[in-house]
Amino acid sequence: MLDKKVTLLSIAVALALTACGGGGSSTTPTPTPVASTGSGKAVDGYLSSATVLCDTNKNGAADTGEVSVLTDSQGNFVFSPACTGNIVVTGGTNIDTGLPFTGTLKASAGSTVATPLTTLTVDAGLTTAQVVVFLGLPAGTDVTKLDPVASTPDVLKRTLALQQIIQSTTNTLAALGKNSSGATLQGIYLEVVKSVASTLVVNPTAILIDSSGNISPVLVSSVVQQSVTNVATTANPALAASKSVIATLSPARVATVASAAIVSQAQTLATSTTSNLLSVTTAAQSDVTIANALNALSSLLVTTSTVDVSGVGTALTSLVAANTSGSTAASKTAAANALNTQASNAGATIDSSKFIAPTNYLGVVNDQIAINGSTYTLDQFSQGAVVTTAKNASLDIFSFSALVVGTPIPPTGGVNTTTVKFGLELSDTVASKRSLQVVIDGVTLSNDANGLLSVAVPASAKVYVYGATSSGTTANLTLTNLSPNLIAVGANNAITFNMGQLFNKIATDNQNPVLANLQYLKGTLNVKFVMSTLDIRTSKGLAAGLSVLVNGAGMPAVSGEGFQGVVTIQ
């Protein structure tokens, strides 16, 4: 749980090399030790199944030759050999709240943790001392070694409050920019982090959270305004579409409507009792009221508008408090009606009662998946499903039917199309080393005005495969010229991953004996299916944040949302 003490993993120490020169009394100076991270934790709450990149060239992206690993069920990661570059964490699931992580964490070489605090020191250039003062942490705290979950309740609450400010601002700008794809959220997240640093540079003695846990409304307003400016002027190509929309908005007007509500959410975390912290955190991090409201009110936020929106901001703050504090239905209705009235006074017609509901996602129809033509509920899948081997492979077809809600695929040039990655992993539940990992990169997914999905596997798409037999023999493949049916969309928007087609391709192009040996696996296997970029939801909420990493040098990972379970193949 959030207040549970957890011992940090040890990290590799820097190597000190000594050389002796020849002749006389001359000596060669001892080289400066090189900082490195051998192991550590990904902490935004502990993140399981997150992708951790050793970013040797420090450009924030996974490049050829750079190594990625996955976190375990407690957020631990290990690099062997140790990483001498920056650490970049994406994807995964918060093990306490069960919510997927949609931001980006960074840490410098030598850090034992990657947290929102270390991200401020890497991507925003703040010193650890500046971060300590800004958040009101104990003097001398080394944030590169600080695990907030295993620290004191006060440190944890302050860290959660900061994270809430960053994430809520991120979600709000993504909604305003009409694009909540995975890459967009991660890009905006880092722009918001930079805005925190900019705010601190302008106010070098400022304290975001004082000794009593009170959050500064002035500083949060500054962060929101600077975030709008950052996104509107960013050079990040992943934010090109959002940038053009955000550039039409007034930073001050966005902050007037949103910042007090963001403070309200963060304040609840900063002053929560320890016993209530988990439930309060889950409620705040899953609430979509601010993002939905700002999206609906966007016509009031443009630079050309002059109408007073301060009353709208006050009413939104009350609605957010009602939605996240366990208020009665009557209180929520009253708060929603008050916001409707204030919006109407400002010239906008909205229905605030709908703001608490998520928008823009793919819903898993009936909470079911299909394997080899047989359907299973997600509960059955997670607890263990019995599957009969199909003709073309043990696990031939994996699919789920998707309901398009809102615009989960953001429009690009007037067309709702995006590029996604798919990942599928099978691994033995026993001591055997049998494993099969597949990532398909470069698939195009679209939806039309009627909510019908379509998919294309272009010539540029690639499949990356890793297999390991029970004896430990392994193989890697990279495949091109893929079958258009490898990923397909059938009746009822059934998104289908066709493993049989993949094995046919392997047999035709490569005839690899290791992978051929894995075509008809039997026994009980762990199964993970993940899709990048898009928000996937079940009737219980967000699908799990997962990652599939293809083992082997230069092999990629895919992080996103999906399903994890156990199957017994007969």
XYZ file of C-alpha atoms in Angstrom:
570
model
C 0.000 0.000 0.000
C 1.036 3.621 -0.254
C 2.343 3.910 3.298
C 4.170 0.612 3.344
C 7.919 0.783 3.883
C 9.880 -0.871 1.130
C 13.618 -1.353 1.104
C 15.332 0.222 -1.913
C 17.320 -1.963 -4.229
C 21.050 -1.411 -4.133
C 22.615 0.376 -7.079
C 25.905 -0.166 -8.832
C 28.689 2.106 -7.629
C 30.729 4.171 -10.073
C 33.912 2.543 -11.297
C 37.198 4.177 -10.397
C 40.031 3.220 -12.698
C 43.659 3.890 -11.854
C 46.547 3.946 -14.296
C 50.290 4.311 -13.696
C 52.541 6.215 -16.073
C 56.078 5.087 -16.946
C 59.312 6.858 -16.027
C 60.243 9.300 -13.297
C 57.687 10.510 -10.827
C 54.979 11.351 -13.363
C 51.573 9.765 -12.861
C 48.352 9.642 -14.829
C 45.480 11.398 -13.011
C 42.733 9.139 -11.726
C 39.718 9.456 -14.049
C 36.545 10.929 -12.622
C 34.160 8.106 -11.631
C 31.321 7.597 -14.080
C 27.873 7.662 -12.458
C 25.689 4.700 -13.312
C 22.461 3.014 -12.284
C 22.417 -0.752 -12.015
C 19.030 -1.042 -10.364
C 16.281 1.094 -8.929
C 12.561 1.763 -8.657
C 10.002 3.509 -10.843
C 7.801 5.430 -8.420
C 4.574 7.221 -9.155
C 3.157 4.844 -6.709
C 5.229 1.782 -7.606
C 4.849 1.178 -11.351
C 4.613 -2.435 -12.465
C 5.235 -3.483 -16.071
C 6.641 -0.059 -16.989
C 9.278 0.381 -19.687
C 12.603 1.750 -18.399
C 14.987 3.103 -21.032
C 18.710 3.696 -20.592
C 18.853 6.909 -22.600
C 22.562 7.108 -23.368
C 22.325 10.094 -25.715
C 19.821 11.844 -23.432
C 17.327 12.712 -26.155
C 14.388 11.120 -24.344
C 13.698 8.574 -27.097
C 14.565 4.912 -27.587
C 17.249 4.823 -30.279
C 19.070 1.940 -31.931
C 21.438 0.286 -29.482
C 19.826 1.724 -26.348
C 18.600 -0.800 -23.801
C 15.139 -1.019 -22.252
C 13.977 -3.209 -19.373
C 10.646 -3.749 -17.639
C 9.789 -3.155 -14.008
C 8.591 -6.039 -11.869
C 5.430 -6.162 -9.761
C 6.959 -3.767 -7.200
C 8.412 -1.235 -9.628
C 11.970 -2.592 -9.477
C 14.220 -2.531 -12.530
C 17.733 -3.815 -13.227
C 20.276 -2.879 -15.896
C 23.168 -5.252 -16.556
C 25.586 -3.738 -17.309
C 24.668 -0.622 -15.377
C 23.181 2.345 -17.224
C 25.409 5.411 -17.561
C 22.756 7.524 -19.290
C 19.512 9.048 -18.110
C 16.670 6.786 -16.991
C 13.332 7.293 -18.803
C 10.180 5.542 -17.527
C 6.925 5.258 -19.472
C 3.809 3.117 -19.213
C 2.994 0.627 -16.505
C 0.379 0.516 -13.775
C 0.345 2.076 -10.314
C 0.103 -1.026 -8.127
C -1.887 0.814 -5.447
C -4.516 2.627 -7.507
C -4.587 0.190 -10.435
C -4.440 3.159 -12.829
C -2.136 3.234 -15.864
C 0.711 5.735 -15.791
C 0.425 8.095 -18.768
C 3.296 10.480 -18.043
C 7.077 10.250 -18.265
C 9.555 9.943 -15.405
C 13.250 10.706 -15.770
C 16.298 10.341 -13.540
C 20.000 10.984 -13.991
C 22.652 8.268 -13.941
C 23.421 7.272 -10.367
C 19.829 7.689 -9.186
C 18.192 4.778 -7.398
C 14.676 6.009 -8.166
C 12.780 7.632 -11.015
C 10.036 9.863 -9.592
C 8.278 13.162 -10.357
C 10.990 14.793 -8.229
C 13.918 13.366 -10.212
C 12.101 14.354 -13.404
C 12.298 17.984 -12.291
C 16.077 17.696 -11.962
C 16.592 16.065 -15.375
C 14.113 17.567 -17.804
C 13.732 20.918 -16.100
C 17.321 21.388 -14.941
C 16.571 22.074 -11.284
C 19.053 21.167 -8.575
C 18.019 18.764 -5.853
C 18.318 21.621 -3.350
C 15.837 23.719 -5.361
C 13.342 20.863 -5.475
C 13.682 20.337 -1.727
C 12.909 23.997 -0.964
C 10.106 24.213 -3.527
C 8.252 21.238 -2.022
C 9.072 21.957 1.607
C 11.019 18.701 2.046
C 13.502 18.184 4.912
C 16.787 20.011 4.347
C 19.487 17.794 2.892
C 17.070 15.392 1.187
C 18.647 13.766 -1.876
C 15.746 13.339 -4.285
C 17.818 11.032 -6.517
C 17.758 8.488 -3.683
C 14.343 9.318 -2.200
C 11.609 6.700 -2.543
C 8.499 8.695 -1.552
C 6.431 5.559 -0.919
C 8.987 4.216 1.554
C 9.582 7.621 3.150
C 7.488 9.499 5.710
C 3.763 10.104 5.133
C 4.449 13.842 4.826
C 6.995 13.354 2.026
C 4.632 10.991 0.229
C 1.716 13.431 0.436
C 3.825 16.289 -0.914
C 5.042 14.155 -3.795
C 1.508 13.017 -4.615
C 0.275 16.614 -4.534
C 2.974 17.684 -6.994
C 2.189 14.738 -9.243
C -1.513 15.625 -9.171
C -0.772 19.189 -10.268
C 1.393 17.954 -13.144
C -0.970 15.185 -14.264
C -4.171 17.217 -13.965
C -2.623 20.064 -15.958
C -1.436 17.526 -18.534
C -4.873 15.953 -18.892
C -6.520 19.366 -19.171
C -4.214 20.556 -21.956
C -4.604 17.253 -23.801
C -8.382 17.698 -23.706
C -8.111 21.307 -24.862
C -5.792 20.199 -27.656
C -8.315 17.559 -28.773
C -5.699 14.807 -28.511
C -5.261 12.429 -25.571
C -3.106 9.826 -27.312
C -0.274 8.240 -25.358
C 2.493 10.140 -27.140
C 0.628 13.421 -26.698
C 0.087 12.898 -22.973
C 3.758 12.039 -22.457
C 4.868 15.069 -24.453
C 2.559 17.474 -22.630
C 3.593 15.973 -19.280
C 7.206 16.982 -19.904
C 6.162 20.475 -21.006
C 4.275 20.846 -17.718
C 7.354 19.674 -15.806
C 9.361 22.381 -17.557
C 6.727 24.935 -16.557
C 7.219 23.997 -12.903
C 10.914 24.760 -13.308
C 10.217 28.040 -15.103
C 7.931 29.089 -12.271
C 10.636 28.334 -9.733
C 13.289 30.228 -11.704
C 11.075 33.324 -11.699
C 10.317 32.812 -7.979
C 13.567 31.262 -6.616
C 12.492 31.378 -2.963
C 8.932 30.229 -3.617
C 7.460 27.257 -1.787
C 4.747 25.294 -3.557
C 3.695 23.437 -0.390
C 4.345 25.147 2.936
C 5.087 23.568 6.307
C 1.373 23.111 7.013
C 0.737 21.388 3.697
C -0.949 24.402 2.117
C -0.514 24.670 -1.653
C 0.181 28.058 -3.223
C -2.650 29.046 -5.614
C -0.430 31.721 -7.164
C 2.298 29.240 -8.082
C -0.161 26.697 -9.481
C -1.730 29.428 -11.612
C 1.747 30.295 -12.888
C 2.421 26.640 -13.703
C -0.836 26.338 -15.652
C -0.214 29.537 -17.610
C 3.363 28.599 -18.447
C 2.233 25.103 -19.467
C -0.198 26.585 -21.995
C 2.609 28.742 -23.371
C 5.044 25.810 -23.489
C 2.686 23.585 -25.466
C 1.731 26.445 -27.795
C 5.395 27.036 -28.654
C 6.901 23.547 -28.375
C 9.115 22.072 -31.083
C 8.082 18.523 -30.152
C 6.644 16.990 -33.366
C 4.403 14.684 -31.319
C 2.501 17.777 -30.157
C 2.092 19.448 -33.558
C -1.678 18.916 -33.745
C -2.303 19.951 -30.133
C 0.015 22.930 -30.469
C -2.075 24.564 -33.170
C -5.206 24.378 -31.007
C -3.575 25.414 -27.725
C -1.997 28.423 -29.453
C -5.470 29.951 -29.868
C -6.078 29.953 -26.106
C -5.279 32.579 -23.496
C -2.957 31.189 -20.787
C -4.487 33.548 -18.220
C -8.064 32.531 -19.047
C -7.213 28.820 -18.900
C -5.628 29.350 -15.483
C -8.586 31.409 -14.232
C -10.948 28.527 -14.919
C -8.714 25.540 -14.099
C -6.027 26.383 -11.551
C -8.177 26.652 -8.395
C -9.779 23.291 -9.188
C -6.329 21.746 -9.666
C -5.250 23.219 -6.327
C -8.348 21.704 -4.719
C -7.435 18.207 -5.916
C -3.808 18.523 -4.864
C -4.716 20.053 -1.499
C -6.874 17.042 -0.702
C -3.807 14.835 -1.144
C -1.419 17.104 0.742
C -3.611 17.178 3.863
C -5.172 13.721 3.733
C -4.954 11.392 6.690
C -2.607 8.489 6.118
C -5.445 5.982 6.425
C -7.457 7.713 3.687
C -4.561 8.492 1.369
C -5.036 5.555 -0.994
C -8.741 6.189 -1.569
C -8.183 9.937 -1.937
C -5.333 9.365 -4.395
C -7.383 6.964 -6.504
C -10.314 9.389 -6.608
C -8.162 12.370 -7.575
C -6.066 10.576 -10.183
C -9.071 8.992 -11.893
C -11.235 12.137 -11.906
C -11.744 13.688 -15.352
C -13.972 16.607 -14.369
C -11.460 19.401 -14.998
C -10.359 18.113 -18.399
C -13.930 17.548 -19.566
C -15.071 20.931 -18.281
C -12.268 22.890 -19.936
C -12.919 21.096 -23.204
C -16.611 22.052 -23.048
C -15.763 25.630 -22.087
C -12.983 26.124 -24.645
C -14.917 28.810 -26.551
C -14.581 31.044 -23.471
C -10.808 30.545 -23.279
C -9.657 31.879 -26.642
C -7.424 34.921 -26.733
C -10.138 37.037 -28.363
C -12.660 36.473 -25.569
C -13.126 39.191 -22.964
C -16.006 37.804 -20.906
C -15.368 37.356 -17.170
C -14.793 33.649 -16.398
C -13.827 33.932 -12.728
C -17.259 32.716 -11.623
C -16.894 29.700 -13.899
C -13.595 28.836 -12.217
C -15.114 29.092 -8.744
C -18.053 26.879 -9.708
C -15.755 24.300 -11.332
C -13.697 24.102 -8.139
C -16.850 23.307 -6.156
C -17.864 20.612 -8.647
C -14.423 18.985 -8.531
C -14.533 18.951 -4.733
C -17.978 17.330 -4.805
C -16.954 14.693 -7.355
C -13.772 13.627 -5.552
C -14.762 13.880 -1.881
C -17.586 11.367 -1.674
C -20.320 13.998 -1.580
C -23.961 13.010 -1.855
C -25.669 12.809 -5.238
C -27.689 15.882 -4.315
C -24.521 17.870 -3.594
C -22.979 16.833 -6.903
C -26.135 17.802 -8.772
C -26.243 21.181 -7.057
C -22.590 21.831 -7.902
C -23.142 20.802 -11.530
C -26.163 23.100 -11.824
C -24.165 25.983 -10.372
C -21.454 25.486 -12.998
C -24.073 25.316 -15.744
C -25.450 28.652 -14.561
C -22.056 30.346 -14.418
C -21.178 29.033 -17.880
C -24.500 30.292 -19.232
C -23.844 33.715 -17.732
C -20.533 33.723 -19.595
C -22.169 32.673 -22.859
C -21.619 28.896 -22.978
C -24.206 26.116 -22.785
C -22.887 22.969 -21.082
C -24.113 19.924 -19.170
C -21.827 19.604 -16.152
C -23.528 16.431 -14.940
C -21.628 14.533 -17.646
C -18.180 15.813 -16.759
C -17.424 13.078 -14.237
C -17.789 10.387 -16.918
C -14.736 9.512 -19.032
C -14.720 10.462 -22.700
C -12.717 9.519 -25.789
C -11.850 5.862 -25.280
C -12.285 2.370 -26.671
C -14.673 0.392 -24.490
C -14.238 -3.361 -24.173
C -17.631 -4.733 -25.198
C -19.151 -6.923 -22.453
C -15.747 -6.990 -20.708
C -14.822 -9.947 -22.906
C -11.915 -11.148 -24.997
C -11.829 -14.013 -27.481
C -9.091 -16.628 -27.828
C -9.193 -19.096 -30.712
C -12.832 -18.205 -31.302
C -14.047 -18.808 -27.726
C -15.043 -15.880 -25.520
C -13.921 -15.322 -21.937
C -14.744 -12.569 -19.500
C -11.787 -10.555 -18.301
C -12.335 -12.031 -14.839
C -12.131 -15.551 -16.277
C -9.009 -14.596 -18.203
C -7.274 -13.128 -15.156
C -8.137 -16.146 -12.998
C -7.240 -18.758 -15.613
C -8.930 -19.843 -18.844
C -8.733 -23.225 -20.561
C -7.985 -22.912 -24.289
C -7.987 -25.545 -27.014
C -5.067 -25.428 -29.450
C -6.074 -24.037 -32.836
C -4.974 -25.275 -36.239
C -2.315 -22.636 -36.926
C -0.914 -22.055 -33.427
C -1.602 -22.774 -29.769
C -2.869 -19.237 -29.348
C -3.956 -18.485 -32.896
C -6.414 -15.594 -32.539
C -6.566 -13.029 -29.716
C -9.259 -10.377 -30.055
C -11.653 -8.021 -28.311
C -14.581 -5.989 -29.610
C -14.270 -2.242 -29.098
C -16.950 0.396 -28.659
C -15.787 3.805 -29.894
C -16.735 6.445 -27.289
C -16.133 10.063 -28.259
C -12.981 10.540 -30.332
C -10.362 8.151 -28.921
C -8.424 8.494 -32.173
C -7.680 12.208 -32.538
C -8.288 13.786 -35.954
C -5.226 14.435 -38.083
C -5.910 16.502 -41.165
C -9.616 15.856 -40.700
C -9.206 12.071 -40.538
C -9.350 10.042 -37.310
C -6.211 7.983 -37.844
C -3.272 7.095 -35.629
C -0.272 4.779 -35.612
C -0.181 2.139 -32.888
C 1.968 -0.709 -31.637
C 0.620 -4.068 -30.516
C 2.357 -6.465 -28.167
C 1.620 -10.058 -27.194
C 3.626 -12.133 -24.734
C 3.321 -15.757 -23.627
C 5.525 -17.027 -20.811
C 5.584 -20.177 -18.719
C 4.079 -20.057 -15.252
C 6.559 -22.680 -14.035
C 10.343 -22.883 -13.949
C 10.587 -23.602 -17.671
C 12.115 -20.784 -19.701
C 9.582 -21.009 -22.531
C 8.641 -17.555 -23.738
C 7.302 -15.863 -26.851
C 7.279 -12.075 -27.249
C 5.906 -10.225 -30.273
C 5.702 -6.497 -31.019
C 4.067 -5.178 -34.183
C 5.150 -1.612 -34.917
C 3.622 0.818 -37.398
C 0.004 -0.338 -37.680
C -2.525 2.320 -38.719
C -5.849 2.363 -36.839
C -8.759 4.577 -37.926
C -12.405 5.174 -37.126
C -15.157 6.760 -39.198
C -18.059 9.006 -38.254
C -20.183 5.957 -37.412
C -17.694 4.617 -34.879
C -16.468 1.810 -37.138
C -12.806 0.893 -36.815
C -10.461 -0.092 -39.611
C -6.829 -1.138 -39.628
C -4.007 -1.178 -42.152
C -0.603 -2.857 -42.005
C 1.546 -0.670 -44.284
C 4.720 -1.775 -46.029
C 6.771 0.115 -43.438
C 5.372 -1.929 -40.522
C 7.663 -4.392 -38.764
C 7.297 -7.351 -36.428
C 9.886 -8.051 -33.745
C 9.919 -11.561 -32.253
C 11.776 -13.256 -29.409
C 11.433 -16.878 -28.444
C 12.993 -19.100 -25.787
C 12.605 -22.872 -25.441
C 12.496 -24.836 -22.200
C 16.211 -25.595 -22.619
C 17.030 -21.890 -22.763
C 17.758 -21.726 -26.488
C 16.682 -18.330 -27.826
C 16.080 -16.621 -31.148
C 15.255 -13.137 -32.430
C 13.632 -12.120 -35.694
C 12.659 -8.874 -37.360
C 10.064 -9.335 -40.101
C 8.884 -7.005 -42.869
C 6.474 -7.310 -45.809
C 3.776 -8.393 -43.402
C 0.441 -10.009 -44.086
C -2.360 -7.412 -44.052
C -4.332 -9.830 -41.860
C -1.758 -9.946 -39.075
C -3.815 -7.271 -37.319
C -7.415 -6.997 -38.485
C -10.757 -5.499 -37.511
C -13.751 -7.765 -38.000
C -17.461 -7.667 -37.258
C -18.487 -5.694 -34.152
C -15.190 -3.775 -34.234
C -13.287 -6.898 -33.177
C -9.582 -5.966 -33.082
C -7.765 -9.215 -33.868
C -4.134 -10.269 -33.388
C -3.475 -13.230 -35.705
C -0.615 -15.365 -34.382
C -1.285 -18.060 -36.975
C -0.473 -15.555 -39.729
C 2.731 -14.659 -37.906
C 3.917 -18.257 -37.701
C 3.084 -18.766 -41.371
C 5.300 -15.773 -42.145
C 8.109 -17.166 -39.982
C 7.865 -20.569 -41.669
C 7.944 -19.021 -45.134
C 10.703 -16.458 -44.603
C 12.950 -17.902 -41.945
C 12.136 -21.460 -40.897
C 13.617 -20.750 -37.471
C 13.618 -24.001 -35.437
C 13.389 -22.240 -32.064
C 10.279 -20.300 -33.016
C 8.798 -23.285 -34.826
C 9.127 -25.176 -31.537
C 6.975 -22.508 -29.856
C 4.162 -22.565 -32.387
C 2.186 -25.253 -30.570
C 2.851 -24.598 -26.895
C 0.979 -26.650 -24.315
C 0.578 -26.078 -20.605
C -0.256 -23.095 -18.431
C 1.032 -19.737 -19.643
C 0.919 -16.109 -18.589
C -0.483 -13.960 -21.396
C -0.182 -10.199 -21.927
C -1.819 -8.193 -24.710
C -1.119 -4.470 -24.981
C -1.930 -1.697 -27.447
C -0.172 1.659 -27.438
C -1.520 5.172 -27.898
C -5.231 4.724 -27.100
C -7.290 4.759 -23.915
C -8.964 1.373 -23.321
C -11.660 1.005 -20.668
C -13.756 -1.766 -19.188
C -16.914 -1.441 -17.118
C -14.634 -1.274 -14.058
C -12.543 1.602 -15.390
C -9.247 1.900 -17.206
C -7.637 -1.228 -18.586
C -4.314 -2.160 -17.018
C -1.191 -0.270 -18.000
C 1.153 -2.901 -19.426
C 4.352 -3.258 -21.421
C 5.754 -5.973 -23.647
C 9.516 -5.888 -24.204
C 11.094 -8.040 -26.892
C 14.306 -9.428 -25.413
C 17.467 -9.056 -27.449
C 19.852 -6.315 -28.537
C 18.083 -3.408 -30.192
C 14.632 -4.922 -29.750
C 11.729 -2.573 -28.936
C 9.105 -2.354 -26.230
C 5.476 -1.321 -26.415
C 3.730 0.365 -23.488
C 0.040 1.078 -23.324
C -3.152 -0.452 -21.989
C -4.430 -3.977 -22.324
C -5.132 -7.276 -20.629
C -3.172 -9.776 -18.568
C -4.226 -13.281 -17.638
C -3.473 -16.984 -17.523
C -4.410 -19.644 -20.044
C -4.056 -23.409 -19.958
C -3.586 -24.647 -23.513
C -4.716 -28.199 -24.172
